[in-house]
mmCIF file of C-alpha atoms and ligand atoms in Angstrom:
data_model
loop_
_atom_site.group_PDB
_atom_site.id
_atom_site.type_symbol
_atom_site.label_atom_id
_atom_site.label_comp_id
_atom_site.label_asym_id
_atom_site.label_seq_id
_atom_site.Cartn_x
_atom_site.Cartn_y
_atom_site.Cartn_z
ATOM 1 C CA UNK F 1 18.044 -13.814 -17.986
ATOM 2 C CA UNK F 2 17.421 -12.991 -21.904
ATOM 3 C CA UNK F 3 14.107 -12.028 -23.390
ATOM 4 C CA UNK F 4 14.601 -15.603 -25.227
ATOM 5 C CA UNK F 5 13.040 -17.152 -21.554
ATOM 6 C CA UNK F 6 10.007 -16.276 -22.793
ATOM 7 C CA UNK F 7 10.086 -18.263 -25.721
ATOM 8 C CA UNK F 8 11.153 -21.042 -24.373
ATOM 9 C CA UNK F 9 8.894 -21.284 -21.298
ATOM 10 C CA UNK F 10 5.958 -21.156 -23.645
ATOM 11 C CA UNK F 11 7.265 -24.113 -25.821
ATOM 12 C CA UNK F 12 8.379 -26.116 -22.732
ATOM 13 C CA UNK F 13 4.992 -25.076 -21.877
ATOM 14 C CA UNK F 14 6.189 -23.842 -18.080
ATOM 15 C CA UNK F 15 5.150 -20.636 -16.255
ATOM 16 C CA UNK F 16 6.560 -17.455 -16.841
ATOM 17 C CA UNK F 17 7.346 -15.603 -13.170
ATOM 18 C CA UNK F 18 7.147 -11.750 -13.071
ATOM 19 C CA UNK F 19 6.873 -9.667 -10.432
ATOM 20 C CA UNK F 20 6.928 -5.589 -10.109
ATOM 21 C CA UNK F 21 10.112 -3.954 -8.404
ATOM 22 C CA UNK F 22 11.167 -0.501 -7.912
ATOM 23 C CA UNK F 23 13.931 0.088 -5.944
ATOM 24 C CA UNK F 24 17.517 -1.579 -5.052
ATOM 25 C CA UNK F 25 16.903 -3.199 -1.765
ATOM 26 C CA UNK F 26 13.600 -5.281 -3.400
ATOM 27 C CA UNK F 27 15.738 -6.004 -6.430
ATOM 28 C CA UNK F 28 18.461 -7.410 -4.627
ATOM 29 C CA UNK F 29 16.416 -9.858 -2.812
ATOM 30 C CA UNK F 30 14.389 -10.519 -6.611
ATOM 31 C CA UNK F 31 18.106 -11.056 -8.125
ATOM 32 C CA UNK F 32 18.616 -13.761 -5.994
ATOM 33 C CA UNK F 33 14.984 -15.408 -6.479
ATOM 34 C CA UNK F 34 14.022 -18.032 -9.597
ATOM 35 C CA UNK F 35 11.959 -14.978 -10.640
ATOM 36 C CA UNK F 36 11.907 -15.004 -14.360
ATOM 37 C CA UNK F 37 11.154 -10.950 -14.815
ATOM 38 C CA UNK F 38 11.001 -7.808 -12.991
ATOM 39 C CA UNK F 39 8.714 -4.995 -14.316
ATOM 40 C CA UNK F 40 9.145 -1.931 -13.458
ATOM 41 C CA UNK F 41 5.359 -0.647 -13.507
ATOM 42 C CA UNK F 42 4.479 2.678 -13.578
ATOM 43 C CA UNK F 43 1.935 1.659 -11.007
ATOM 44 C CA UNK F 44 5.035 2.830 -9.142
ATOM 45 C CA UNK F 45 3.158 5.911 -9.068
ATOM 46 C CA UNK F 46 1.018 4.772 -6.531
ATOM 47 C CA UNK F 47 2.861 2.144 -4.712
ATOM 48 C CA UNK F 48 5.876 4.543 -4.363
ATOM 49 C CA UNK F 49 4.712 7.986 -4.917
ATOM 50 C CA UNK F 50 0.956 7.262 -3.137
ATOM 51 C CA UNK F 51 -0.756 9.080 -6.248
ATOM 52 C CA UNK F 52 -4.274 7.946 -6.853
ATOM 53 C CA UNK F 53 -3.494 6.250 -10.468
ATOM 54 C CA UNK F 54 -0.730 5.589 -12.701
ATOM 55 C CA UNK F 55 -2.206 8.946 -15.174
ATOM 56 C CA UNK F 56 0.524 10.458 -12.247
ATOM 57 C CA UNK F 57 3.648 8.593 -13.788
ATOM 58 C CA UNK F 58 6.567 10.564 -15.435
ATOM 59 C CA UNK F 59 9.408 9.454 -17.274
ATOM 60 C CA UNK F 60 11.477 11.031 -14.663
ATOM 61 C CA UNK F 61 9.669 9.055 -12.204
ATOM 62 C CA UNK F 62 10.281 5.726 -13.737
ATOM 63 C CA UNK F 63 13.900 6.877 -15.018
ATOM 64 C CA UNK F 64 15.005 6.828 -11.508
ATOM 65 C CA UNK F 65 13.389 3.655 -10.650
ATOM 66 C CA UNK F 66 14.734 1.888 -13.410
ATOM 67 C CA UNK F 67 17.908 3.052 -12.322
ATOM 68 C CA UNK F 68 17.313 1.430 -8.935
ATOM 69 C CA UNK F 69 16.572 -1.828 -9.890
ATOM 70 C CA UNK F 70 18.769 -2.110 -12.399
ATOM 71 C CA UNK F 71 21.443 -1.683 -9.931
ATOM 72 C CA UNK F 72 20.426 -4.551 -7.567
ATOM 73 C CA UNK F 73 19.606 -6.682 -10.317
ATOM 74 C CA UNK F 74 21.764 -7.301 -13.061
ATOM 75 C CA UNK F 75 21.239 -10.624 -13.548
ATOM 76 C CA UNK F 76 17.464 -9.886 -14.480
ATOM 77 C CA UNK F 77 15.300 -9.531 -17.607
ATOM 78 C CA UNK F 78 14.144 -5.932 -16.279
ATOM 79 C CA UNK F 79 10.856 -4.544 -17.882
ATOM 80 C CA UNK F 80 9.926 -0.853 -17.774
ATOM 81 C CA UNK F 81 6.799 0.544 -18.507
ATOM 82 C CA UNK F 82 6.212 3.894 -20.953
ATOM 83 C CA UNK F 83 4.203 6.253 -18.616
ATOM 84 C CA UNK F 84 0.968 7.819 -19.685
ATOM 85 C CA UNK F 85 1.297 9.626 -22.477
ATOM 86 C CA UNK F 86 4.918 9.726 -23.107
ATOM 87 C CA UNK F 87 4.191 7.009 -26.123
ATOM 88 C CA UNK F 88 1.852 9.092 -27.847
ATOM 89 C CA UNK F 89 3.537 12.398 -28.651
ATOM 90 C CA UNK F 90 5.872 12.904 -31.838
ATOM 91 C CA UNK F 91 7.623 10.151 -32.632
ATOM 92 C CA UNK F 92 10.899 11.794 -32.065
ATOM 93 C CA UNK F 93 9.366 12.257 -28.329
ATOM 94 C CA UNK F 94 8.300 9.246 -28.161
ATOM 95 C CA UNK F 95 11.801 7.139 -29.285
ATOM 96 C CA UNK F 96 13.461 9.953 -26.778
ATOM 97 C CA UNK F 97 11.508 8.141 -23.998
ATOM 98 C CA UNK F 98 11.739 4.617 -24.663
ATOM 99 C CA UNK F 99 15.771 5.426 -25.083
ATOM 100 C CA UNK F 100 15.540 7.224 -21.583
ATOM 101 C CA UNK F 101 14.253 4.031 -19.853
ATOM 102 C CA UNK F 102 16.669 1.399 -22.391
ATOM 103 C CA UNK F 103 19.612 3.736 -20.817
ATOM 104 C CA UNK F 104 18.046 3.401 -17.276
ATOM 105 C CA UNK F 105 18.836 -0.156 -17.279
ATOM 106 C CA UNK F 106 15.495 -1.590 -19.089
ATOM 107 C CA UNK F 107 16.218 -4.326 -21.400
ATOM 108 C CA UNK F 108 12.430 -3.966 -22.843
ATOM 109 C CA UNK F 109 9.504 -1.741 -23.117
ATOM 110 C CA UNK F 110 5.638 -2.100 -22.265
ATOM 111 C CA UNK F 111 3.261 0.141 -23.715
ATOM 112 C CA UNK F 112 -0.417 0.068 -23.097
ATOM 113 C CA UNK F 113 -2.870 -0.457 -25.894
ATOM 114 C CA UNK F 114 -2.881 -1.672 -29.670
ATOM 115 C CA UNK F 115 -4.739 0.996 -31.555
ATOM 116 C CA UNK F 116 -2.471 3.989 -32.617
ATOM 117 C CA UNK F 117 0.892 2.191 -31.052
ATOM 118 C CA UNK F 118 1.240 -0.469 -33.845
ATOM 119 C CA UNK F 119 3.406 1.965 -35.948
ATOM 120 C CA UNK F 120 5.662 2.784 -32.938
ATOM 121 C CA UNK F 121 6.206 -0.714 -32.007
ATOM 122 C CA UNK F 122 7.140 -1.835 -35.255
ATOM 123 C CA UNK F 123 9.651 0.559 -35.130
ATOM 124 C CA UNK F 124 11.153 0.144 -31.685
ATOM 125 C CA UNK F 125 11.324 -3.973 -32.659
ATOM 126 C CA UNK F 126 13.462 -3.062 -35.669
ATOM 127 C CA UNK F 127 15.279 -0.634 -33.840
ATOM 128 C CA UNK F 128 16.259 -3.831 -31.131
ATOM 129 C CA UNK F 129 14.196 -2.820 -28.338
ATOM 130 C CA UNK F 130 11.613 -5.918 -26.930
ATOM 131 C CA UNK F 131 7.994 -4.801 -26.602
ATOM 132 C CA UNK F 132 5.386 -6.576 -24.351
ATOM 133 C CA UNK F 133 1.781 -5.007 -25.177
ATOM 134 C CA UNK F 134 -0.737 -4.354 -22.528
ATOM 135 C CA UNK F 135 -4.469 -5.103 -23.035
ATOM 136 C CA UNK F 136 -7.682 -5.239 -20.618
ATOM 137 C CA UNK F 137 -7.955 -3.081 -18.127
ATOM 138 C CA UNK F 138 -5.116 -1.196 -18.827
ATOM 139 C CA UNK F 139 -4.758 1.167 -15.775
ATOM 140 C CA UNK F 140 -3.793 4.536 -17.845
ATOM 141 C CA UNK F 141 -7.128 4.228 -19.329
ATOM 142 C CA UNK F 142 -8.976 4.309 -16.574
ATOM 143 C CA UNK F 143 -10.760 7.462 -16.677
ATOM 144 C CA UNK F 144 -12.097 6.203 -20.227
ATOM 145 C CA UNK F 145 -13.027 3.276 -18.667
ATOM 146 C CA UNK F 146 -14.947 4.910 -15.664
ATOM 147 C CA UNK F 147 -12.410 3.277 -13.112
ATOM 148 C CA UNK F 148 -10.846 -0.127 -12.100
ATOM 149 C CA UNK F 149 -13.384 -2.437 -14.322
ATOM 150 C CA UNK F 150 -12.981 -5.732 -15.674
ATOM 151 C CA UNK F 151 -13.000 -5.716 -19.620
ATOM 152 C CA UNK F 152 -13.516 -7.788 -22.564
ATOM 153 C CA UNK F 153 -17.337 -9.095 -20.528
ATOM 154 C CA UNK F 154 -19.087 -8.648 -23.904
ATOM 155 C CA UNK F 155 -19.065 -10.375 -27.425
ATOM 156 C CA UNK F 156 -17.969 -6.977 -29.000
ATOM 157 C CA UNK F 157 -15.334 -6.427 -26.434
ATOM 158 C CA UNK F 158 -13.843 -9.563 -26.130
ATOM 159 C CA UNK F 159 -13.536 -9.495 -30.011
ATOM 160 C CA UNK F 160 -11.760 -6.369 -29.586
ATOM 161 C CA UNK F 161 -8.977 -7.443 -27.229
ATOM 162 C CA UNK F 162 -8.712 -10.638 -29.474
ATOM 163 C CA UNK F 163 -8.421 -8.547 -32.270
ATOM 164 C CA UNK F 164 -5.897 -5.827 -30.481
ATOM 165 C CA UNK F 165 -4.199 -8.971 -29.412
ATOM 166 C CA UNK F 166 -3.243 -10.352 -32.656
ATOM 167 C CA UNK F 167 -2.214 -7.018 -34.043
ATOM 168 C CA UNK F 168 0.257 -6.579 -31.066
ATOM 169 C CA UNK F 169 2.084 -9.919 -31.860
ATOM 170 C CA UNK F 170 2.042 -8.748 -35.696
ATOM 171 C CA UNK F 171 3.768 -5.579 -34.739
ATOM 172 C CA UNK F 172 6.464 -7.178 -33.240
ATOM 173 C CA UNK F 173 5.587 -7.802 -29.663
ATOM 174 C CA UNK F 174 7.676 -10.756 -27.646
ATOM 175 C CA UNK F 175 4.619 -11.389 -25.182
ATOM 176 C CA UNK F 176 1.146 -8.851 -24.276
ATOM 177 C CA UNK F 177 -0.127 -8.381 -20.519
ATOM 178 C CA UNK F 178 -3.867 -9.601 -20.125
ATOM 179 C CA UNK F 179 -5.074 -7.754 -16.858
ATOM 180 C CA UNK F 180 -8.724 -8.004 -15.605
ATOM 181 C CA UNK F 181 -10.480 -9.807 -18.311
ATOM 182 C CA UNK F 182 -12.487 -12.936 -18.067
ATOM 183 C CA UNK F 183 -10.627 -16.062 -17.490
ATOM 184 C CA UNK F 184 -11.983 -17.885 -20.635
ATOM 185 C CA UNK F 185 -10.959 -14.687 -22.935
ATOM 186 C CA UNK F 186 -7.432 -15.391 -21.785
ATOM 187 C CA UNK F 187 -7.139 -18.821 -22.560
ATOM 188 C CA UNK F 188 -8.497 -18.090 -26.053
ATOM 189 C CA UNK F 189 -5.971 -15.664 -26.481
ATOM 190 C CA UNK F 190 -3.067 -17.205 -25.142
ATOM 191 C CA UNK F 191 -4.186 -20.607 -27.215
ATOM 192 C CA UNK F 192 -4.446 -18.024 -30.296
ATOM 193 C CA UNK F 193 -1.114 -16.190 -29.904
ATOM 194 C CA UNK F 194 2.436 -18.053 -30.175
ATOM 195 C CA UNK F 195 3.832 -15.217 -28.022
ATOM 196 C CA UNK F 196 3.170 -15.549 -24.601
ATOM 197 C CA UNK F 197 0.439 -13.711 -22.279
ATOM 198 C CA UNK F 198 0.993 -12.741 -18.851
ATOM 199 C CA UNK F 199 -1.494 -12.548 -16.749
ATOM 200 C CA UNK F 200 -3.064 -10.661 -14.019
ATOM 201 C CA UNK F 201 -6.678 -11.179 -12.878
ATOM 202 C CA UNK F 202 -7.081 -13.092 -16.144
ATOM 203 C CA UNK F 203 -6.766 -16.753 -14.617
ATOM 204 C CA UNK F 204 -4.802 -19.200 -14.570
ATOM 205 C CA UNK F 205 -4.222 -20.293 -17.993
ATOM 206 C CA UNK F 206 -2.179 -17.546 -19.153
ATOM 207 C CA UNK F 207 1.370 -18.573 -20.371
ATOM 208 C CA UNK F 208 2.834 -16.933 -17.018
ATOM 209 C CA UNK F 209 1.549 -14.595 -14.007
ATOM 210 C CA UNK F 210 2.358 -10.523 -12.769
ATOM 211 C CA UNK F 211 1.877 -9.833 -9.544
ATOM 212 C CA UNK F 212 2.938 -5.840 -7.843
ATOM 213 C CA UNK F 213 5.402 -6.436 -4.697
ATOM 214 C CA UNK F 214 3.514 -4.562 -2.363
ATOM 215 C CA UNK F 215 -0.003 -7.190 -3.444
ATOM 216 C CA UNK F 216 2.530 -9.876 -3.251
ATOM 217 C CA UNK F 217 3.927 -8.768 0.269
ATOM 218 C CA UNK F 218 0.661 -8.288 1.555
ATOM 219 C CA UNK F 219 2.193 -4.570 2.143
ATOM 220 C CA UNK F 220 -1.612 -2.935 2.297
ATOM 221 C CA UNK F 221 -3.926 -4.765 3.347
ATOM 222 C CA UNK F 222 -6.900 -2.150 2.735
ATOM 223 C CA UNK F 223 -6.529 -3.011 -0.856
ATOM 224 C CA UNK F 224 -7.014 -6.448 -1.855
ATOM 225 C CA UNK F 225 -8.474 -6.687 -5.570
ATOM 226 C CA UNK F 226 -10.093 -10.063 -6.338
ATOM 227 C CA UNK F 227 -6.915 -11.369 -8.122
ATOM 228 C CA UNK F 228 -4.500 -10.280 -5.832
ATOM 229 C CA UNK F 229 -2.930 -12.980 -2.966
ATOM 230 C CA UNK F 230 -1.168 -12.400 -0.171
ATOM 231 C CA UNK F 231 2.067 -14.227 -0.334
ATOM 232 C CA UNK F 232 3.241 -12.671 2.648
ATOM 233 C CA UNK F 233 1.247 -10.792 5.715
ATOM 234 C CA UNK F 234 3.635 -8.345 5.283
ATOM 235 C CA UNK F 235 2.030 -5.365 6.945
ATOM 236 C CA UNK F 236 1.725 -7.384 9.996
ATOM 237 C CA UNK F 237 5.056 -8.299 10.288
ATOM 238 C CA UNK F 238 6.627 -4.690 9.714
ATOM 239 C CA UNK F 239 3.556 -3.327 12.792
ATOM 240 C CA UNK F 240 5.200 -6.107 15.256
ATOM 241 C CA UNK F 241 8.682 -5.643 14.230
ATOM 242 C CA UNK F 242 8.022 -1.867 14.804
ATOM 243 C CA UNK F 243 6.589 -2.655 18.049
ATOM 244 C CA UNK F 244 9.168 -4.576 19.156
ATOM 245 C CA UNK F 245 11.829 -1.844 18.508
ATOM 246 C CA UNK F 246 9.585 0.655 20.343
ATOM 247 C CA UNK F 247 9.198 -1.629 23.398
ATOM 248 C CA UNK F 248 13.169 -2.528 22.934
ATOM 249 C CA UNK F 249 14.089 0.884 23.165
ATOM 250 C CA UNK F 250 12.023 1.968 25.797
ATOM 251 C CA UNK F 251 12.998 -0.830 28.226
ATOM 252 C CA UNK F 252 16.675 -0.170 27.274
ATOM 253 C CA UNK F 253 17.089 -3.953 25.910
ATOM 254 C CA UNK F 254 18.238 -2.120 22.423
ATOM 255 C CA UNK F 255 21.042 -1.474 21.987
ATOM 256 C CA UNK F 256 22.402 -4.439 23.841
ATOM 257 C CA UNK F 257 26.582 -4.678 24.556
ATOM 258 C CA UNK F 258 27.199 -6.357 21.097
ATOM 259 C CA UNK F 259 25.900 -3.392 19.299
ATOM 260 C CA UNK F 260 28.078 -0.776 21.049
ATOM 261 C CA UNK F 261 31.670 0.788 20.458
HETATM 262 O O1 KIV T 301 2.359 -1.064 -13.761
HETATM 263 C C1 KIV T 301 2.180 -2.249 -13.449
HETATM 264 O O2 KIV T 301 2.435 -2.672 -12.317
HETATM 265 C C2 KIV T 301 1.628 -3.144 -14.461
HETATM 266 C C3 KIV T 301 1.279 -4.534 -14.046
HETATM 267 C C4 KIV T 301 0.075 -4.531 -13.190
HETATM 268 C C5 KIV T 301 1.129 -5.434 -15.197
HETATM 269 O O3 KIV T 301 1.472 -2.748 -15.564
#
């Protein structure tokens, strides 16, 4: 899987697949899925690391995850995400990083924002690297943004991300996250924009849709944003599966003769 499916989905005019994965044993079962994308997030910070926000992401952190999935899926487009600030030091720093995750196994690089990247992304496009941009409620902004809030509700804002939109694709980018902005702002944009927009929490008409595992999974079911579905009562399943080992162990039905030497 190239970066060139996400051309041609959008002109066949089908739906672009992406889901988040962090470690081998997910991207094993991903590899051999339809999935289009995996992206390793640096919302790995909380889903793997329990930190309160992805501000808690290190390159380190998402080095070794990239590592991971790369491993179990080599047959994937595999998307890893800059982590806070690591995009906006020197730009020696900054090409360091992006060549730290390309090594890891990433074959392309998200970044979050348009204003004060553009420069950088230029660059990493002529330098070979794919870039998908990041706009909305983009989560390592969100003590700017006074916490998890959708964005782009106003005139002025809207404008904004249309504007921030169309400067991403002129800096290079192959396709630009929408996350948490009002359904009818994404359609605009993704009718506007000949790259493609993935969504999440930004409706349905986005060219193609990003879920996190553990959302998909249904892996905590405490948290349950408006956009996320449950594909899966996952949590569920693992509480009776544990339950059953407990019970299996304690009545001596595990192990049984066929798992003994
Ligand atoms: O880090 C992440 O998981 C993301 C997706 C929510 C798009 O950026």
């Amino acid at each position: 899987m190239r970066v060139d499916i996400f051309f041609k989905k959008k002109a066949e005019n089908k739906k672009i697949t992406v889901l988040t994965c962090y470690d081998y044993t997910s991207a094993r079962i991903l590899s051999r899925s339809e999935i289009d994308c995996l992206l390793v997030g640096d919302s790995v910070a909380m889903t793997m690391h329990g930190c309160k926000d992805t501000v808690a992401a290190t390159l380190q952190m998402m080095q070794f995850h990239v590592q991971a999935v790369s491993r179990g899926a080599e047959n994937k487009f595999i998307i890893a995400d800059l982590p806070f600030l690591s995009y906006r030091k020197s730009k020696k720093s900054n090409i360091e990083a992006v060549q730290i995750l390309m090594q890891a196994g990433a074959q392309a690089i998200k970044l979050e924002g348009a204003s004060g990247n553009l420069k950088l992304i230029t660059h990493l496009v002529e330098s070979g690297i794919p870039i998908m941009g990041h706009l909305g409620l983009t989560p390592q902004f969100v003590h700017q943004f006074g916490g998890y809030k959708v964005q782009g509700k106003t005139l002025e804002t809207a404008a904004q991300i249309k504007q921030d939109a169309l400067a991403l694709q002129e800096a290079g980018c192959f396709s630009v996250v929408l996350e948490c902005i009002p359904q009818l702002l994404a359609k605009e944009i993704t009718e506007m924009l000949s790259i493609p927009t993935i969504g999440i929490g930004a409706g349905p008409d986005t060219d193609g849709q990003v879920l996190v595992w553990q959302d998909f999974l249904g892996l905590n079911s405490e948290l349950t944003p408006k956009f996320v579905k449950h594909f899966l009562n996952g949590e569920a399943l693992f509480q009776t599966a544990i339950q059953d080992f407990i019970q299996a162990v304690n009545n001596k039905e595990f192990p049984e003769h066929e798992h003994c030497y």
